Coordinates of C-alpha atoms in Angstrom, one line a residue:
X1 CA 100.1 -332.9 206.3
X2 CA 101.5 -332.1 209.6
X3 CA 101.6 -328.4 208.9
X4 CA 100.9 -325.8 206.8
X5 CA 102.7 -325.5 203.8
X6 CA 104.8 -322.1 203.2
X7 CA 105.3 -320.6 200.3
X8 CA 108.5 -319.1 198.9
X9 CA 108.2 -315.9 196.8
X10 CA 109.7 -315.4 193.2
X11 CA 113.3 -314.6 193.6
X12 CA 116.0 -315.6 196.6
X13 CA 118.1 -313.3 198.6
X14 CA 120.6 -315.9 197.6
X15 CA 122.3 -316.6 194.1
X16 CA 120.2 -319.7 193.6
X17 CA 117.1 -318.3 191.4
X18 CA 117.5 -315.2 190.2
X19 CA 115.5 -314.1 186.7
X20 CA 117.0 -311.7 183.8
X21 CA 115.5 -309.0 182.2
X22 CA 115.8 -306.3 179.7
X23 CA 114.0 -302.8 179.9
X24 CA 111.9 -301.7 177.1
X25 CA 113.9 -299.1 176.1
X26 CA 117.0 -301.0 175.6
X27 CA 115.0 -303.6 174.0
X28 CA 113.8 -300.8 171.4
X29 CA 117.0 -299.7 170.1
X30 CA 117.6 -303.6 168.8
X31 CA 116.5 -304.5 165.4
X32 CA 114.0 -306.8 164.4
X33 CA 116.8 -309.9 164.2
X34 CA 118.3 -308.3 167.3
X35 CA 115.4 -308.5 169.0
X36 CA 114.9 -312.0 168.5
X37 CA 117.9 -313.3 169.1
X38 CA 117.9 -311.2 172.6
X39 CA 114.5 -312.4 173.7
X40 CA 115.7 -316.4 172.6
X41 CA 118.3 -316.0 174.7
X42 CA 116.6 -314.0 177.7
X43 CA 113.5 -316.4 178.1
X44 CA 115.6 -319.6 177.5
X45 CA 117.7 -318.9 180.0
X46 CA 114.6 -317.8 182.5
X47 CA 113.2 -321.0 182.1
X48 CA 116.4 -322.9 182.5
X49 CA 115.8 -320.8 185.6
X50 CA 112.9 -321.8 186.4
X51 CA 113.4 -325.3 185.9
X52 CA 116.3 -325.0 188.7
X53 CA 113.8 -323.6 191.1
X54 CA 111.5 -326.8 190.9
X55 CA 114.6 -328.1 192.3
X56 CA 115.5 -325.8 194.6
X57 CA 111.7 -326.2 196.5
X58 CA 112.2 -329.9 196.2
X59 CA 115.2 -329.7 197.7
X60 CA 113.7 -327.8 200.7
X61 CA 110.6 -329.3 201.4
X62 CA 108.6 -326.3 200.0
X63 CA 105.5 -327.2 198.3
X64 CA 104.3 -323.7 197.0
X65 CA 106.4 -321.5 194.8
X66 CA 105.5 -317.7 193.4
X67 CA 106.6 -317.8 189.8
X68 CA 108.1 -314.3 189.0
X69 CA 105.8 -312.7 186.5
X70 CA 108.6 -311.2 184.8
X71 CA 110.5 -313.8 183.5
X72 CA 109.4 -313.3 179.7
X73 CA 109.6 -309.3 179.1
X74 CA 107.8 -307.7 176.0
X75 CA 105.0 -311.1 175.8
X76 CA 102.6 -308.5 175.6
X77 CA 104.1 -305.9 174.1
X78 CA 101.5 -304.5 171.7
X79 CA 102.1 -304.2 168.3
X80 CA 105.1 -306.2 168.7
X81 CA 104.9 -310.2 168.1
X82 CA 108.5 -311.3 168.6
X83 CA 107.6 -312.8 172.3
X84 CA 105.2 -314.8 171.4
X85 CA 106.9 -316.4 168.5
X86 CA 109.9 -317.1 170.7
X87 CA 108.3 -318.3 173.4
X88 CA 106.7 -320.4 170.9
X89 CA 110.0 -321.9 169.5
X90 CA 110.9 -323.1 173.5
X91 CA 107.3 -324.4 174.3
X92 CA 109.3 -328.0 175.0
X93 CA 111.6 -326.5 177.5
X94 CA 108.7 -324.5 178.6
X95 CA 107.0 -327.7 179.3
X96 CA 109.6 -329.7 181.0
X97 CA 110.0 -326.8 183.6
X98 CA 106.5 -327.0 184.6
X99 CA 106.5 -330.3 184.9
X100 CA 109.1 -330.6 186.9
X101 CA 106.9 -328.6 189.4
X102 CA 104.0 -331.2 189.0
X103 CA 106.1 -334.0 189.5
X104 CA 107.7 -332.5 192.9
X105 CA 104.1 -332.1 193.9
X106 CA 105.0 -328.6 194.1
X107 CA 102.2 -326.1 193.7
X108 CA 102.6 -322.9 191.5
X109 CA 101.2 -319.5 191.7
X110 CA 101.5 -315.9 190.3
X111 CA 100.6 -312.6 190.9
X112 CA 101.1 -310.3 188.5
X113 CA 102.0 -306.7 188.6
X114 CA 100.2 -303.8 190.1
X115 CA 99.4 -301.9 187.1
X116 CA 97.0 -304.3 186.3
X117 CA 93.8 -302.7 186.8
X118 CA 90.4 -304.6 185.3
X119 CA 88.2 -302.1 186.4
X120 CA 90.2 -298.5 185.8
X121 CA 88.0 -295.8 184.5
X122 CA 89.9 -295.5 181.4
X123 CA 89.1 -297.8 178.5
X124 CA 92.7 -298.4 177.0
X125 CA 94.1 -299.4 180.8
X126 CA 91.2 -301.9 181.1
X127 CA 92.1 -303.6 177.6
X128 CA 95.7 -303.3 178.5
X129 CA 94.8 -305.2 181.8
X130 CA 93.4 -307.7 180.1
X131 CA 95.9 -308.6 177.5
X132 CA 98.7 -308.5 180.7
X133 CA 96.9 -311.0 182.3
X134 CA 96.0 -312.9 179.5
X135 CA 99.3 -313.4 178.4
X136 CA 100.2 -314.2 182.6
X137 CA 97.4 -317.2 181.4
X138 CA 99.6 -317.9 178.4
X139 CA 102.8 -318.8 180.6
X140 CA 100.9 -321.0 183.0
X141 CA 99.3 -322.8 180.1
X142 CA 102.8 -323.2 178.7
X143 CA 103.7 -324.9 181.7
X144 CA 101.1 -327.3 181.9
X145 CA 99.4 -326.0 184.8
X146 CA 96.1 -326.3 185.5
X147 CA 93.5 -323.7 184.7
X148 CA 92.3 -323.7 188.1
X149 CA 92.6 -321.8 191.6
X150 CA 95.0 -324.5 192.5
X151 CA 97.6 -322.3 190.1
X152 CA 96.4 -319.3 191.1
X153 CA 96.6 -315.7 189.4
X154 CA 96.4 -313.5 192.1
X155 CA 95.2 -309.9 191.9
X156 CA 94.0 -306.6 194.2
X157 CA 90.7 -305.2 193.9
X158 CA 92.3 -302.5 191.5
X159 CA 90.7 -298.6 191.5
X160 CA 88.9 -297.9 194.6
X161 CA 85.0 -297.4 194.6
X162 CA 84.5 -299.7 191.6
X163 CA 84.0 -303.0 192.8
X164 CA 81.0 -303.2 190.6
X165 CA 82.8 -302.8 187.6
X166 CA 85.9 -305.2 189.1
X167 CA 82.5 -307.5 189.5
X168 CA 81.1 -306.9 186.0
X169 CA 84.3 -307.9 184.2
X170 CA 85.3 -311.3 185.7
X171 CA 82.7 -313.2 183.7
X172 CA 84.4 -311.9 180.4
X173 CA 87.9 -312.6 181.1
X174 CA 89.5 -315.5 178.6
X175 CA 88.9 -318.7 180.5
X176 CA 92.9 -319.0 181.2
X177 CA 92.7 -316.4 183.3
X178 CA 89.3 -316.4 184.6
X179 CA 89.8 -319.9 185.8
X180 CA 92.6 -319.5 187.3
X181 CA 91.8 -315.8 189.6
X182 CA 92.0 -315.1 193.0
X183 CA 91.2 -311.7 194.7
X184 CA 93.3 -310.1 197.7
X185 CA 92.8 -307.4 199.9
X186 CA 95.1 -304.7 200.0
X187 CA 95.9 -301.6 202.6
X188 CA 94.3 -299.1 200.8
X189 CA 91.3 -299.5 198.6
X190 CA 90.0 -302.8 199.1
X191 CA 89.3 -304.8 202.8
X192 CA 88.0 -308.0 202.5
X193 CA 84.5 -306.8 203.3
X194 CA 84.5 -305.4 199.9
X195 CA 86.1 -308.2 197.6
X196 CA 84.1 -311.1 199.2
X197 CA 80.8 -309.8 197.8
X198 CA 82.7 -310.2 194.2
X199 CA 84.1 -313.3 195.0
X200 CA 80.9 -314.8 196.0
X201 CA 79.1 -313.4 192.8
X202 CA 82.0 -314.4 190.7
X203 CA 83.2 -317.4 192.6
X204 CA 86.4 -316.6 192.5
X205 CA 88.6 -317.3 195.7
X206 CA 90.0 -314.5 198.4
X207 CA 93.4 -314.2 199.6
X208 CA 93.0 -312.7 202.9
X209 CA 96.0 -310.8 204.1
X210 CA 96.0 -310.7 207.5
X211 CA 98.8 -308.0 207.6
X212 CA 96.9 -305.6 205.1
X213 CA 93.8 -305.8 206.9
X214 CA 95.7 -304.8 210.1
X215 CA 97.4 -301.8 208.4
X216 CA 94.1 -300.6 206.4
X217 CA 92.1 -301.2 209.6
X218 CA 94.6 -299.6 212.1
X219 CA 94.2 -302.9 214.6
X220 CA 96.5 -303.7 217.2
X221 CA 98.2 -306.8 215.5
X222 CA 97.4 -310.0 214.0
X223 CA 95.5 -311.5 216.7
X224 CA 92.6 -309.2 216.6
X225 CA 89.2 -311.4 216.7
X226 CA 88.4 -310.0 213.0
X227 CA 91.2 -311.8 211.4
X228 CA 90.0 -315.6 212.3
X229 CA 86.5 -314.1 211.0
X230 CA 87.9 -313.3 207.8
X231 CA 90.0 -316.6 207.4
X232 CA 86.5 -318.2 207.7
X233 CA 84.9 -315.8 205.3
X234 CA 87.7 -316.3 202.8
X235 CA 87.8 -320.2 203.1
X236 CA 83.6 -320.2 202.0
X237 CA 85.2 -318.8 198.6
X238 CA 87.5 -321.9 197.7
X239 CA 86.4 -324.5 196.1
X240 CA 87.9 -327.1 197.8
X241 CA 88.0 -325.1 200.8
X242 CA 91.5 -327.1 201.5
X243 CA 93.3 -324.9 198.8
X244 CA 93.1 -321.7 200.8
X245 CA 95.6 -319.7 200.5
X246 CA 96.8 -316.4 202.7
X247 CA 99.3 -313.9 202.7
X248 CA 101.8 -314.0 205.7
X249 CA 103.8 -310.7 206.9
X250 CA 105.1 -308.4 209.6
X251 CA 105.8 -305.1 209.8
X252 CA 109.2 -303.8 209.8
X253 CA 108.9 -301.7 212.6
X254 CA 105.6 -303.0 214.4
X255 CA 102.2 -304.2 213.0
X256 CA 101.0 -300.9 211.5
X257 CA 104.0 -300.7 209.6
X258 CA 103.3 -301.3 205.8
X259 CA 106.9 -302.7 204.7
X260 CA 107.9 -306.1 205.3
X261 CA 110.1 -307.7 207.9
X262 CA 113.3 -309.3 206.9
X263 CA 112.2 -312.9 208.8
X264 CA 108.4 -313.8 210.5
X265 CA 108.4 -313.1 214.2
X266 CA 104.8 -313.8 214.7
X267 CA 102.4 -316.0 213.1
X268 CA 98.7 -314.8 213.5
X269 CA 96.6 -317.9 215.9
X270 CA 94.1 -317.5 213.0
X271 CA 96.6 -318.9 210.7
X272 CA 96.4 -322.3 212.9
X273 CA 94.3 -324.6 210.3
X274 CA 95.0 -322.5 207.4
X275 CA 96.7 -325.4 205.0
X276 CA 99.0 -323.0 202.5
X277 CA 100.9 -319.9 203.4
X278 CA 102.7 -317.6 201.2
X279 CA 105.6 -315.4 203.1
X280 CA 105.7 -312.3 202.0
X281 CA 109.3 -311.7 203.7
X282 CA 111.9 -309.6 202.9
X283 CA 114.3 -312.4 203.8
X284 CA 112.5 -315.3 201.5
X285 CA 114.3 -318.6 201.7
X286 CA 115.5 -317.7 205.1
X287 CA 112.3 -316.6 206.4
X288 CA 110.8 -320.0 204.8
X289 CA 113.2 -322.3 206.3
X290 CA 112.8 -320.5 210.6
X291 CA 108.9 -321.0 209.8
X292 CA 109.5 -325.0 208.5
X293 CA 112.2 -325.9 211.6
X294 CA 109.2 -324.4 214.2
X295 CA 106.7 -326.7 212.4
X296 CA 109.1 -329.4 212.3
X297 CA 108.1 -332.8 214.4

């Protein structure tokens, strides 16, 4: 490898791969054949979708992809089974897609949403947690990815102050999931000083975020000495330390600045052996494609 590999984010700014939905309340006016036939439709033509964006990295050179972690709505509603059976019915297709992505040598993560909390204070979120990211488990699986860090499921530390708790409840996820976390710092409740003790006790692998940490930390930018120390820090948590992942972002409107640029203007010198970077980028394909003509020989 002559370079890092970036990583393109779930949807493009262009037409190429773009995912459908439905909201829930829509969904709930339908009747039980109505909502079959909807959700049939829907998630067969996300994972034609899906299939296309195998071949849209491939095309590109790109070698890490962000699978949207919308593309099959309801999965998890509760009390509701209809998902499930469909995706059931398109387990071939399902297949083929993810294939595609192994045979392209392409490698596949996800990161679900932010209302996943394992260690809320309130029962019911906890058990909702888990069945989200259980069934996040359940799509990978259907794709034929394996249950390891290498198709990672990515998540924050969740409620602040509980890291114990975010600790205590690792070991008891369903192996799909457990196999497959990683941890990331955010801007707000959890540094990297915090997750790594839980990722060391769990060994499950940090995503360092060299753009959070400067936010959360109020630091001058991304060359600040601390972010090469936690690059080093996170690596010790992959197992092999050759699949380490970070997050790469700017600020909009300086380093401080919480919202992402539209392309990458700077590249932190800490980043300089790091061997897979995801760009968080408002501009995506574009920002992807500036990073790989700068690394090109």
């Amino acid at each position: 490898m002559t370079g890092p590999a970036y990583g393109l984010v779930c949807m493009t700014v262009g037409p190429e791969v773009r995912f459908r939905t439905v909201t829930l309340s829509r969904y709930q006016l339908l009747s039980p054949a109505e909502r079959e036939a909807k959700l049939l439709d829907l998630y067969a033509d996300n994972i034609a979708r899906v299939r296309r964006a195998a071949d849209f990295c491939a095309a590109r050179g790109i070698r890490l992809y962000r699978l949207s972690s919308s593309l099959f709505p309801m999965l998890d509603l509760a009390g509701d089974d209809t998902g499930p059976a469909v995706l059931d019915h398109l387990a071939p297709q399902l297949r083929e897609a993810g294939q595609a992505f192994v045979d392209a040598g392409i490698r596949v993560l996800m990161h679900p949403e932010q209302f996943i909390v394992l260690n809320s204070d309130r029962p019911e979120v906890r058990a909702a947690s888990v069945q989200a990211l259980a069934s996040h488990a359940r799509v990978l699986d259907g794709l034929g990815l394996a249950r390891s860090p290498w198709n990672l499921l990515l998540l924050h530390g969740g409620k602040g102050g509980r890291a114990a708790e975010l600790r205590a409840v690792i070991p008891d996820l369903p192996d799909g999931a457990r196999l497959r976390l990683g941890l990331e710092n955010d801007e707000r409740a959890y540094g990297p000083a915090d997750l790594l003790p839980v990722c060391e006790a769990t060994g499950t692998p940090l995503v360092f975020d060299a753009h959070h940490h400067v936010v959360r930390e109020k630091l001058p930018d991304q060359e600040d000495p601390s972010v090469r120390q936690w690059v080093l820090a996170a690596r010790r948590t992959w197992h092999p330390p050759d699949w380490q992942v970070v997050h790469l972002s700017n600020g909009l409107e300086g380093p401080g600045d919480r919202r992402h640029s539209h392309l990458i203007s700077a590249v932190p010198s800490a980043y300089a052996d790091v061997p897979w970077i995801e760009v968080e980028a408002k501009g995506k394909e574009e920002a992807l494609a500036a990073l790989q003509k700068l690394n090109a020989p």
